[in-house]
Structure formats: structure tokens, C-alpha cells
PDB file of C-alpha atoms in Angstrom:
ATOM      1  CA  UNK A   1       0.000   0.000   0.000  1.00 85.00           C
ATOM      2  CA  UNK A   2       1.353   3.408  -0.968  1.00 90.00           C
ATOM      3  CA  UNK A   3       1.950   5.782   1.951  1.00 93.00           C
ATOM      4  CA  UNK A   4       2.891   9.451   2.197  1.00 96.00           C
ATOM      5  CA  UNK A   5       3.943  11.305   5.352  1.00 97.00           C
ATOM      6  CA  UNK A   6       4.466  15.051   5.377  1.00 97.00           C
ATOM      7  CA  UNK A   7       6.294  17.123   7.962  1.00 97.00           C
ATOM      8  CA  UNK A   8       5.982  19.424   9.691  1.00 97.00           C
ATOM      9  CA  UNK A   9       2.194  19.599   9.989  1.00 96.00           C
ATOM     10  CA  UNK A  10       2.417  23.369  10.324  1.00 97.00           C
ATOM     11  CA  UNK A  11       5.185  25.893   9.726  1.00 98.00           C
ATOM     12  CA  UNK A  12       5.309  29.591  10.482  1.00 98.00           C
ATOM     13  CA  UNK A  13       7.986  31.685   8.786  1.00 97.00           C
ATOM     14  CA  UNK A  14       8.864  35.327   8.698  1.00 98.00           C
ATOM     15  CA  UNK A  15       8.821  36.905   5.274  1.00 97.00           C
ATOM     16  CA  UNK A  16      12.183  36.180   3.636  1.00 97.00           C
ATOM     17  CA  UNK A  17      13.000  33.252   5.936  1.00 97.00           C
ATOM     18  CA  UNK A  18      13.774  30.272   3.691  1.00 98.00           C
ATOM     19  CA  UNK A  19      12.845  26.732   4.718  1.00 98.00           C
ATOM     20  CA  UNK A  20      11.923  23.266   3.444  1.00 98.00           C
ATOM     21  CA  UNK A  21       8.905  20.991   3.657  1.00 98.00           C
ATOM     22  CA  UNK A  22       9.393  17.245   3.738  1.00 98.00           C
ATOM     23  CA  UNK A  23       7.457  14.444   2.059  1.00 98.00           C
ATOM     24  CA  UNK A  24       8.464  10.877   2.895  1.00 98.00           C
ATOM     25  CA  UNK A  25       6.934   8.112   0.839  1.00 97.00           C
ATOM     26  CA  UNK A  26       6.640   4.362   0.563  1.00 95.00           C
ATOM     27  CA  UNK A  27       5.539   3.102  -2.805  1.00 92.00           C
ATOM     28  CA  UNK A  28       5.923   0.040  -4.933  1.00 87.00           C
ATOM     29  CA  UNK A  29       7.476   1.415  -8.076  1.00 90.00           C
ATOM     30  CA  UNK A  30       7.210   5.197  -8.157  1.00 91.00           C
ATOM     31  CA  UNK A  31       5.643   6.494 -11.354  1.00 89.00           C
ATOM     32  CA  UNK A  32       5.418  10.094 -10.160  1.00 92.00           C
ATOM     33  CA  UNK A  33       5.522  12.349  -7.110  1.00 95.00           C
ATOM     34  CA  UNK A  34       3.274  15.406  -7.157  1.00 95.00           C
ATOM     35  CA  UNK A  35       3.184  18.655  -5.212  1.00 96.00           C
ATOM     36  CA  UNK A  36       0.011  20.713  -4.886  1.00 96.00           C
ATOM     37  CA  UNK A  37      -0.842  24.000  -3.207  1.00 97.00           C
ATOM     38  CA  UNK A  38      -4.240  24.398  -1.529  1.00 95.00           C
ATOM     39  CA  UNK A  39      -5.686  27.732  -0.446  1.00 95.00           C
ATOM     40  CA  UNK A  40      -8.551  27.840   2.087  1.00 91.00           C
ATOM     41  CA  UNK A  41     -11.901  27.003   0.519  1.00 89.00           C
ATOM     42  CA  UNK A  42     -10.348  25.937  -2.766  1.00 92.00           C
ATOM     43  CA  UNK A  43      -9.270  22.737  -4.438  1.00 93.00           C
ATOM     44  CA  UNK A  44      -5.591  21.798  -4.671  1.00 94.00           C
ATOM     45  CA  UNK A  45      -3.629  23.503  -7.438  1.00 94.00           C
ATOM     46  CA  UNK A  46      -0.994  21.491  -9.279  1.00 92.00           C
ATOM     47  CA  UNK A  47       2.616  22.649  -8.835  1.00 94.00           C
ATOM     48  CA  UNK A  48       5.109  19.955  -9.910  1.00 92.00           C
ATOM     49  CA  UNK A  49       5.553  16.351 -10.982  1.00 93.00           C
ATOM     50  CA  UNK A  50       8.855  14.572 -10.300  1.00 95.00           C
ATOM     51  CA  UNK A  51       9.550  11.213 -11.867  1.00 92.00           C
ATOM     52  CA  UNK A  52      12.954   9.972 -10.759  1.00 92.00           C
ATOM     53  CA  UNK A  53      15.517  10.409  -7.995  1.00 95.00           C
ATOM     54  CA  UNK A  54      17.768  13.394  -8.546  1.00 96.00           C
ATOM     55  CA  UNK A  55      15.188  15.337 -10.484  1.00 96.00           C
ATOM     56  CA  UNK A  56      14.531  18.969  -9.531  1.00 97.00           C
ATOM     57  CA  UNK A  57      11.892  21.462 -10.665  1.00 96.00           C
ATOM     58  CA  UNK A  58      11.516  25.154  -9.919  1.00 96.00           C
ATOM     59  CA  UNK A  59       8.718  27.668 -10.051  1.00 94.00           C
ATOM     60  CA  UNK A  60       9.278  31.191  -8.729  1.00 95.00           C
ATOM     61  CA  UNK A  61      10.319  30.826  -5.069  1.00 97.00           C
ATOM     62  CA  UNK A  62       9.631  27.076  -4.978  1.00 98.00           C
ATOM     63  CA  UNK A  63      11.986  24.229  -5.792  1.00 98.00           C
ATOM     64  CA  UNK A  64      11.051  20.562  -5.516  1.00 98.00           C
ATOM     65  CA  UNK A  65      13.634  17.796  -5.246  1.00 98.00           C
ATOM     66  CA  UNK A  66      13.319  14.028  -5.159  1.00 97.00           C
ATOM     67  CA  UNK A  67      15.298  11.157  -3.663  1.00 95.00           C
ATOM     68  CA  UNK A  68      14.407   7.475  -3.515  1.00 93.00           C
ATOM     69  CA  UNK A  69      12.603   7.905  -0.204  1.00 95.00           C
ATOM     70  CA  UNK A  70      11.557  11.525   0.092  1.00 97.00           C
ATOM     71  CA  UNK A  71      10.908  14.806  -1.600  1.00 98.00           C
ATOM     72  CA  UNK A  72      11.569  18.316  -0.391  1.00 98.00           C
ATOM     73  CA  UNK A  73       9.807  21.519  -1.290  1.00 98.00           C
ATOM     74  CA  UNK A  74      12.247  24.344  -0.727  1.00 98.00           C
ATOM     75  CA  UNK A  75      10.824  27.823  -0.306  1.00 98.00           C
ATOM     76  CA  UNK A  76      13.313  30.628  -0.848  1.00 98.00           C
ATOM     77  CA  UNK A  77      12.619  34.084   0.602  1.00 97.00           C
ATOM     78  CA  UNK A  78       8.894  33.402   1.031  1.00 97.00           C
ATOM     79  CA  UNK A  79       6.233  36.087   0.863  1.00 97.00           C
ATOM     80  CA  UNK A  80       2.892  36.226   2.692  1.00 97.00           C
ATOM     81  CA  UNK A  81       1.127  35.158  -0.509  1.00 97.00           C
ATOM     82  CA  UNK A  82       2.958  31.828  -0.286  1.00 98.00           C
ATOM     83  CA  UNK A  83       0.840  30.995   2.761  1.00 98.00           C
ATOM     84  CA  UNK A  84      -1.179  27.868   1.952  1.00 97.00           C
ATOM     85  CA  UNK A  85      -1.318  24.153   2.621  1.00 96.00           C
ATOM     86  CA  UNK A  86       1.157  22.192   0.520  1.00 97.00           C
ATOM     87  CA  UNK A  87       0.171  18.649  -0.364  1.00 96.00           C
ATOM     88  CA  UNK A  88       2.398  15.838  -1.591  1.00 96.00           C
ATOM     89  CA  UNK A  89       1.074  12.811  -3.468  1.00 95.00           C
ATOM     90  CA  UNK A  90       2.497   9.697  -5.121  1.00 94.00           C
ATOM     91  CA  UNK A  91       1.450   7.426  -7.949  1.00 90.00           C
ATOM     92  CA  UNK A  92       2.684   3.865  -7.564  1.00 88.00           C
ATOM     93  CA  UNK A  93       3.172   1.207 -10.190  1.00 84.00           C
ATOM     94  CA  UNK A  94      -0.032  -0.638  -9.423  1.00 77.00           C
ATOM     95  CA  UNK A  95      -2.214   2.343  -8.544  1.00 78.00           C
ATOM     96  CA  UNK A  96      -4.652   4.187 -10.741  1.00 80.00           C
ATOM     97  CA  UNK A  97      -5.023   7.195  -8.470  1.00 86.00           C
ATOM     98  CA  UNK A  98      -2.803   9.444  -6.374  1.00 90.00           C
ATOM     99  CA  UNK A  99      -2.209   8.807  -2.675  1.00 92.00           C
ATOM    100  CA  UNK A 100      -1.973  12.073  -0.743  1.00 94.00           C
ATOM    101  CA  UNK A 101      -0.251  13.092   2.452  1.00 95.00           C
ATOM    102  CA  UNK A 102      -1.979  15.207   5.094  1.00 94.00           C
ATOM    103  CA  UNK A 103      -0.196  18.373   4.026  1.00 96.00           C
ATOM    104  CA  UNK A 104       1.924  21.092   5.608  1.00 97.00           C
ATOM    105  CA  UNK A 105       0.135  24.303   6.505  1.00 96.00           C
ATOM    106  CA  UNK A 106       2.547  27.139   5.785  1.00 98.00           C
ATOM    107  CA  UNK A 107       2.053  30.618   7.212  1.00 98.00           C
ATOM    108  CA  UNK A 108       4.368  33.425   6.125  1.00 98.00           C
ATOM    109  CA  UNK A 109       4.197  36.468   8.366  1.00 97.00           C
ATOM    110  CA  UNK A 110       4.907  39.963   6.988  1.00 95.00           C
TER     111      UNK A 110
ATOM    112  CA  UNK B   1     -15.338  24.694 -19.594  1.00 54.00           C
ATOM    113  CA  UNK B   2     -12.065  26.189 -18.513  1.00 76.00           C
ATOM    114  CA  UNK B   3     -11.900  24.310 -15.241  1.00 91.00           C
ATOM    115  CA  UNK B   4     -13.536  21.597 -13.173  1.00 95.00           C
ATOM    116  CA  UNK B   5     -16.894  22.788 -11.886  1.00 96.00           C
ATOM    117  CA  UNK B   6     -18.577  21.377  -8.791  1.00 97.00           C
ATOM    118  CA  UNK B   7     -22.026  22.061  -7.439  1.00 97.00           C
ATOM    119  CA  UNK B   8     -23.326  22.927  -5.009  1.00 97.00           C
ATOM    120  CA  UNK B   9     -20.399  24.685  -3.362  1.00 96.00           C
ATOM    121  CA  UNK B  10     -22.014  24.232   0.047  1.00 97.00           C
ATOM    122  CA  UNK B  11     -24.662  21.801   1.239  1.00 98.00           C
ATOM    123  CA  UNK B  12     -26.221  21.509   4.667  1.00 98.00           C
ATOM    124  CA  UNK B  13     -28.424  18.472   5.143  1.00 98.00           C
ATOM    125  CA  UNK B  14     -30.170  16.701   7.945  1.00 97.00           C
ATOM    126  CA  UNK B  15     -28.903  13.355   9.159  1.00 97.00           C
ATOM    127  CA  UNK B  16     -30.611  10.550   7.268  1.00 97.00           C
ATOM    128  CA  UNK B  17     -31.307  12.525   4.093  1.00 98.00           C
ATOM    129  CA  UNK B  18     -29.795  11.692   0.703  1.00 98.00           C
ATOM    130  CA  UNK B  19     -27.526  14.162  -1.124  1.00 98.00           C
ATOM    131  CA  UNK B  20     -26.249  14.418  -4.690  1.00 98.00           C
ATOM    132  CA  UNK B  21     -23.020  16.179  -5.583  1.00 98.00           C
ATOM    133  CA  UNK B  22     -22.179  17.104  -9.155  1.00 97.00           C
ATOM    134  CA  UNK B  23     -18.908  17.414 -11.042  1.00 97.00           C
ATOM    135  CA  UNK B  24     -18.347  18.828 -14.537  1.00 96.00           C
ATOM    136  CA  UNK B  25     -14.813  17.874 -15.644  1.00 94.00           C
ATOM    137  CA  UNK B  26     -12.663  19.669 -18.179  1.00 92.00           C
ATOM    138  CA  UNK B  27     -13.793  18.827 -21.692  1.00 89.00           C
ATOM    139  CA  UNK B  28     -11.629  16.056 -23.164  1.00 85.00           C
ATOM    140  CA  UNK B  29     -10.355  14.786 -19.825  1.00 87.00           C
ATOM    141  CA  UNK B  30     -10.921  11.054 -19.849  1.00 87.00           C
ATOM    142  CA  UNK B  31     -10.188  10.366 -16.174  1.00 89.00           C
ATOM    143  CA  UNK B  32     -12.313  11.640 -13.284  1.00 93.00           C
ATOM    144  CA  UNK B  33     -11.694  11.194  -9.565  1.00 94.00           C
ATOM    145  CA  UNK B  34     -13.619  11.842  -6.373  1.00 97.00           C
ATOM    146  CA  UNK B  35     -11.785  12.509  -3.103  1.00 97.00           C
ATOM    147  CA  UNK B  36     -12.973  13.386   0.372  1.00 97.00           C
ATOM    148  CA  UNK B  37     -11.141  15.834   2.642  1.00 95.00           C
ATOM    149  CA  UNK B  38     -12.059  15.962   6.293  1.00 93.00           C
ATOM    150  CA  UNK B  39     -11.156  19.064   8.274  1.00 87.00           C
ATOM    151  CA  UNK B  40      -7.387  19.353   8.705  1.00 80.00           C
ATOM    152  CA  UNK B  41      -6.708  16.088   6.920  1.00 84.00           C
ATOM    153  CA  UNK B  42      -5.379  14.931   3.597  1.00 87.00           C
ATOM    154  CA  UNK B  43      -7.342  13.730   0.606  1.00 93.00           C
ATOM    155  CA  UNK B  44      -9.012  10.331   0.828  1.00 94.00           C
ATOM    156  CA  UNK B  45      -9.638   8.559  -2.495  1.00 94.00           C
ATOM    157  CA  UNK B  46     -13.229   7.528  -3.148  1.00 97.00           C
ATOM    158  CA  UNK B  47     -13.749   6.499  -6.776  1.00 96.00           C
ATOM    159  CA  UNK B  48     -12.121   6.729 -10.219  1.00 92.00           C
ATOM    160  CA  UNK B  49     -13.635   6.732 -13.721  1.00 92.00           C
ATOM    161  CA  UNK B  50     -11.668   6.208 -16.923  1.00 88.00           C
ATOM    162  CA  UNK B  51     -13.521   6.438 -20.217  1.00 82.00           C
ATOM    163  CA  UNK B  52     -15.994   3.606 -20.616  1.00 82.00           C
ATOM    164  CA  UNK B  53     -14.120   1.216 -18.322  1.00 86.00           C
ATOM    165  CA  UNK B  54     -15.673  -0.085 -15.128  1.00 89.00           C
ATOM    166  CA  UNK B  55     -15.053   2.432 -12.332  1.00 91.00           C
ATOM    167  CA  UNK B  56     -12.617   1.738  -9.495  1.00 92.00           C
ATOM    168  CA  UNK B  57     -14.865   1.920  -6.432  1.00 93.00           C
ATOM    169  CA  UNK B  58     -12.270   0.620  -3.986  1.00 92.00           C
ATOM    170  CA  UNK B  59     -12.231   3.814  -1.906  1.00 94.00           C
ATOM    171  CA  UNK B  60     -15.949   4.116  -1.231  1.00 96.00           C
ATOM    172  CA  UNK B  61     -16.321   3.895   2.571  1.00 95.00           C
ATOM    173  CA  UNK B  62     -19.716   2.178   2.630  1.00 95.00           C
ATOM    174  CA  UNK B  63     -22.599   1.068   0.430  1.00 96.00           C
ATOM    175  CA  UNK B  64     -24.308   4.375   1.207  1.00 97.00           C
ATOM    176  CA  UNK B  65     -21.914   5.965  -1.266  1.00 98.00           C
ATOM    177  CA  UNK B  66     -22.301   5.585  -5.027  1.00 97.00           C
ATOM    178  CA  UNK B  67     -21.215   7.480  -8.110  1.00 96.00           C
ATOM    179  CA  UNK B  68     -22.051   7.601 -11.775  1.00 95.00           C
ATOM    180  CA  UNK B  69     -20.496   9.147 -14.829  1.00 94.00           C
ATOM    181  CA  UNK B  70     -22.070   9.601 -18.232  1.00 85.00           C
ATOM    182  CA  UNK B  71     -19.433   8.848 -20.867  1.00 79.00           C
ATOM    183  CA  UNK B  72     -16.606  11.332 -20.420  1.00 79.00           C
ATOM    184  CA  UNK B  73     -18.763  14.099 -18.993  1.00 88.00           C
ATOM    185  CA  UNK B  74     -20.666  14.875 -15.834  1.00 94.00           C
ATOM    186  CA  UNK B  75     -20.362  12.758 -12.704  1.00 97.00           C
ATOM    187  CA  UNK B  76     -22.610  12.615  -9.670  1.00 97.00           C
ATOM    188  CA  UNK B  77     -21.673  11.338  -6.219  1.00 98.00           C
ATOM    189  CA  UNK B  78     -24.654  10.231  -4.153  1.00 98.00           C
ATOM    190  CA  UNK B  79     -24.615   9.709  -0.401  1.00 98.00           C
ATOM    191  CA  UNK B  80     -27.671   7.979   0.985  1.00 98.00           C
ATOM    192  CA  UNK B  81     -28.889   8.246   4.587  1.00 98.00           C
ATOM    193  CA  UNK B  82     -26.206  10.780   5.460  1.00 98.00           C
ATOM    194  CA  UNK B  83     -24.399  10.545   8.792  1.00 97.00           C
ATOM    195  CA  UNK B  84     -22.519  13.229  10.706  1.00 96.00           C
ATOM    196  CA  UNK B  85     -19.197  11.551   9.872  1.00 95.00           C
ATOM    197  CA  UNK B  86     -19.937  12.239   6.192  1.00 97.00           C
ATOM    198  CA  UNK B  87     -19.328  15.939   6.846  1.00 97.00           C
ATOM    199  CA  UNK B  88     -16.327  16.911   4.737  1.00 97.00           C
ATOM    200  CA  UNK B  89     -15.286  18.643   1.549  1.00 97.00           C
ATOM    201  CA  UNK B  90     -15.839  16.437  -1.483  1.00 98.00           C
ATOM    202  CA  UNK B  91     -13.359  17.194  -4.251  1.00 97.00           C
ATOM    203  CA  UNK B  92     -13.582  16.174  -7.878  1.00 97.00           C
ATOM    204  CA  UNK B  93     -10.588  16.142 -10.228  1.00 95.00           C
ATOM    205  CA  UNK B  94     -10.044  15.293 -13.866  1.00 92.00           C
ATOM    206  CA  UNK B  95      -6.968  14.560 -15.935  1.00 88.00           C
ATOM    207  CA  UNK B  96      -6.183  14.244 -19.626  1.00 79.00           C
ATOM    208  CA  UNK B  97      -4.153  11.080 -19.483  1.00 65.00           C
ATOM    209  CA  UNK B  98      -4.860   8.006 -17.465  1.00 56.00           C
ATOM    210  CA  UNK B  99      -2.837   7.822 -14.249  1.00 50.00           C
ATOM    211  CA  UNK B 100      -2.606  11.605 -14.016  1.00 51.00           C
ATOM    212  CA  UNK B 101       0.963  11.966 -15.120  1.00 62.00           C
ATOM    213  CA  UNK B 102       0.328  15.595 -15.834  1.00 64.00           C
ATOM    214  CA  UNK B 103      -1.373  16.207 -12.528  1.00 76.00           C
ATOM    215  CA  UNK B 104      -5.009  16.443 -11.722  1.00 88.00           C
ATOM    216  CA  UNK B 105      -7.084  19.584 -12.112  1.00 91.00           C
ATOM    217  CA  UNK B 106      -9.327  19.909  -9.081  1.00 95.00           C
ATOM    218  CA  UNK B 107     -12.617  21.667  -8.636  1.00 96.00           C
ATOM    219  CA  UNK B 108     -13.222  23.888  -5.625  1.00 95.00           C
ATOM    220  CA  UNK B 109     -15.184  21.164  -3.882  1.00 97.00           C
ATOM    221  CA  UNK B 110     -18.547  20.784  -2.208  1.00 98.00           C
ATOM    222  CA  UNK B 111     -18.543  21.415   1.519  1.00 97.00           C
ATOM    223  CA  UNK B 112     -21.072  18.997   3.018  1.00 98.00           C
ATOM    224  CA  UNK B 113     -22.354  19.546   6.542  1.00 98.00           C
ATOM    225  CA  UNK B 114     -24.629  16.944   8.088  1.00 97.00           C
ATOM    226  CA  UNK B 115     -26.581  18.246  11.081  1.00 97.00           C
TER     227      UNK B 115
END
């Protein structure tokens, strides 16, 4: 059974204070690891897909990296508008749908 | 349409009543998924439709839950005899390719409150 664990559950940062969110996963044959952003009252918004260990992707202040056991979402010099819940999900070899973690609620204070 | 549309956005119902939630996926997306998100928790898979194949119902929590999809268009999720533990946000997503390699596009969800 595919499993995803995200840490920390919540993170408060000052504006400009860089940090990383962690996503640990157990999957039988990783076909893809996904990061989503979810704002209150809205559905998750797709950010990145990573397919293999060593892969990195960037978008504005966000960079996602992948190893064989975990993924990190690095946030560089965050702004208050980066405040959201960040969700990680995996697609395993035998699965037909994504398995999600519980998310990290990020708050960036001005 | 431009995105995944869900209706209603909010639903308050009395315990024991039936509810129907609707999802309009992005035109051309062959795969459609329903997830449930309880307060402060992650997304829990409910059901998956792919084209005309038999749906994957493995995530439905009980026989009170059912879902239908007409071809590659609208889907409805029905919850019969609602219970308070059914209170959650029900999210629908669609994707162009099977398995969602390009990531799902989610709707904004239906917030269901059972009183």
C-alpha cells in the first residue's frame, strides 16, 4: 500500500525566511511524485511532478527535489502570498489514483 | 469549460437525508476522480472513472456511497442516509491522461455539513 507522510504539519515563517517541507513516501514502483498548493476554501492547485531520484523542478520561489525515499519543497525568501497548505502525493506502479499526504500548513508572516 | 466545476459549493443536510453532488470535468479529460477531505486532513480517495471502463470503487467507505459518470462528462456522487461523519469537503478532479501523469485539475469542492 502506498503511503505518504508530510512534515511538519504546520510551519510559520517570517517573510524572507527560507525553509523546506518534507514528504516521505513508501511506494511500490514510483511512477510520479506530485506537489500541490491548496488555499482555504479551494481545491488543490498542481505545482510539480517529479519522476525519478535526482530530479529537480523550480517555479518562482519554490523548488522541488526528489530522492528514492523523500521529496523536499524548498521555499526561498517566502512572501505572505505563499501561505497555503502544501500537499504531496504519489502514484505507484499498481495504482490508478494518487495517494496524498496530510499536508503542511505554511504561514508566512509579513 | 475552462476548469472543473462542482455544485453545489455548500450543502447543509439533515442526518438521514440523501444528497447528490455534481462534477463537470474539463472537456476532453478522460479520467475523473472523487476525493474526500475531512477538516485538517489529507485527501481520501473515493472512486475513479476512466472512459468507458468499469469504475474503481475501492475507496468508497460504505454502500451508502455511489457514483455515476455519463461517458466522459458529468459525474454525480450520491450519499444515501447521510451521517454526521460524512461531513467533509468532497473534491472532484479530472486529468487528460490516465494515471494523471500531468497532474489532476481539481474543482473547488462541495462542503457537506450533516446536522
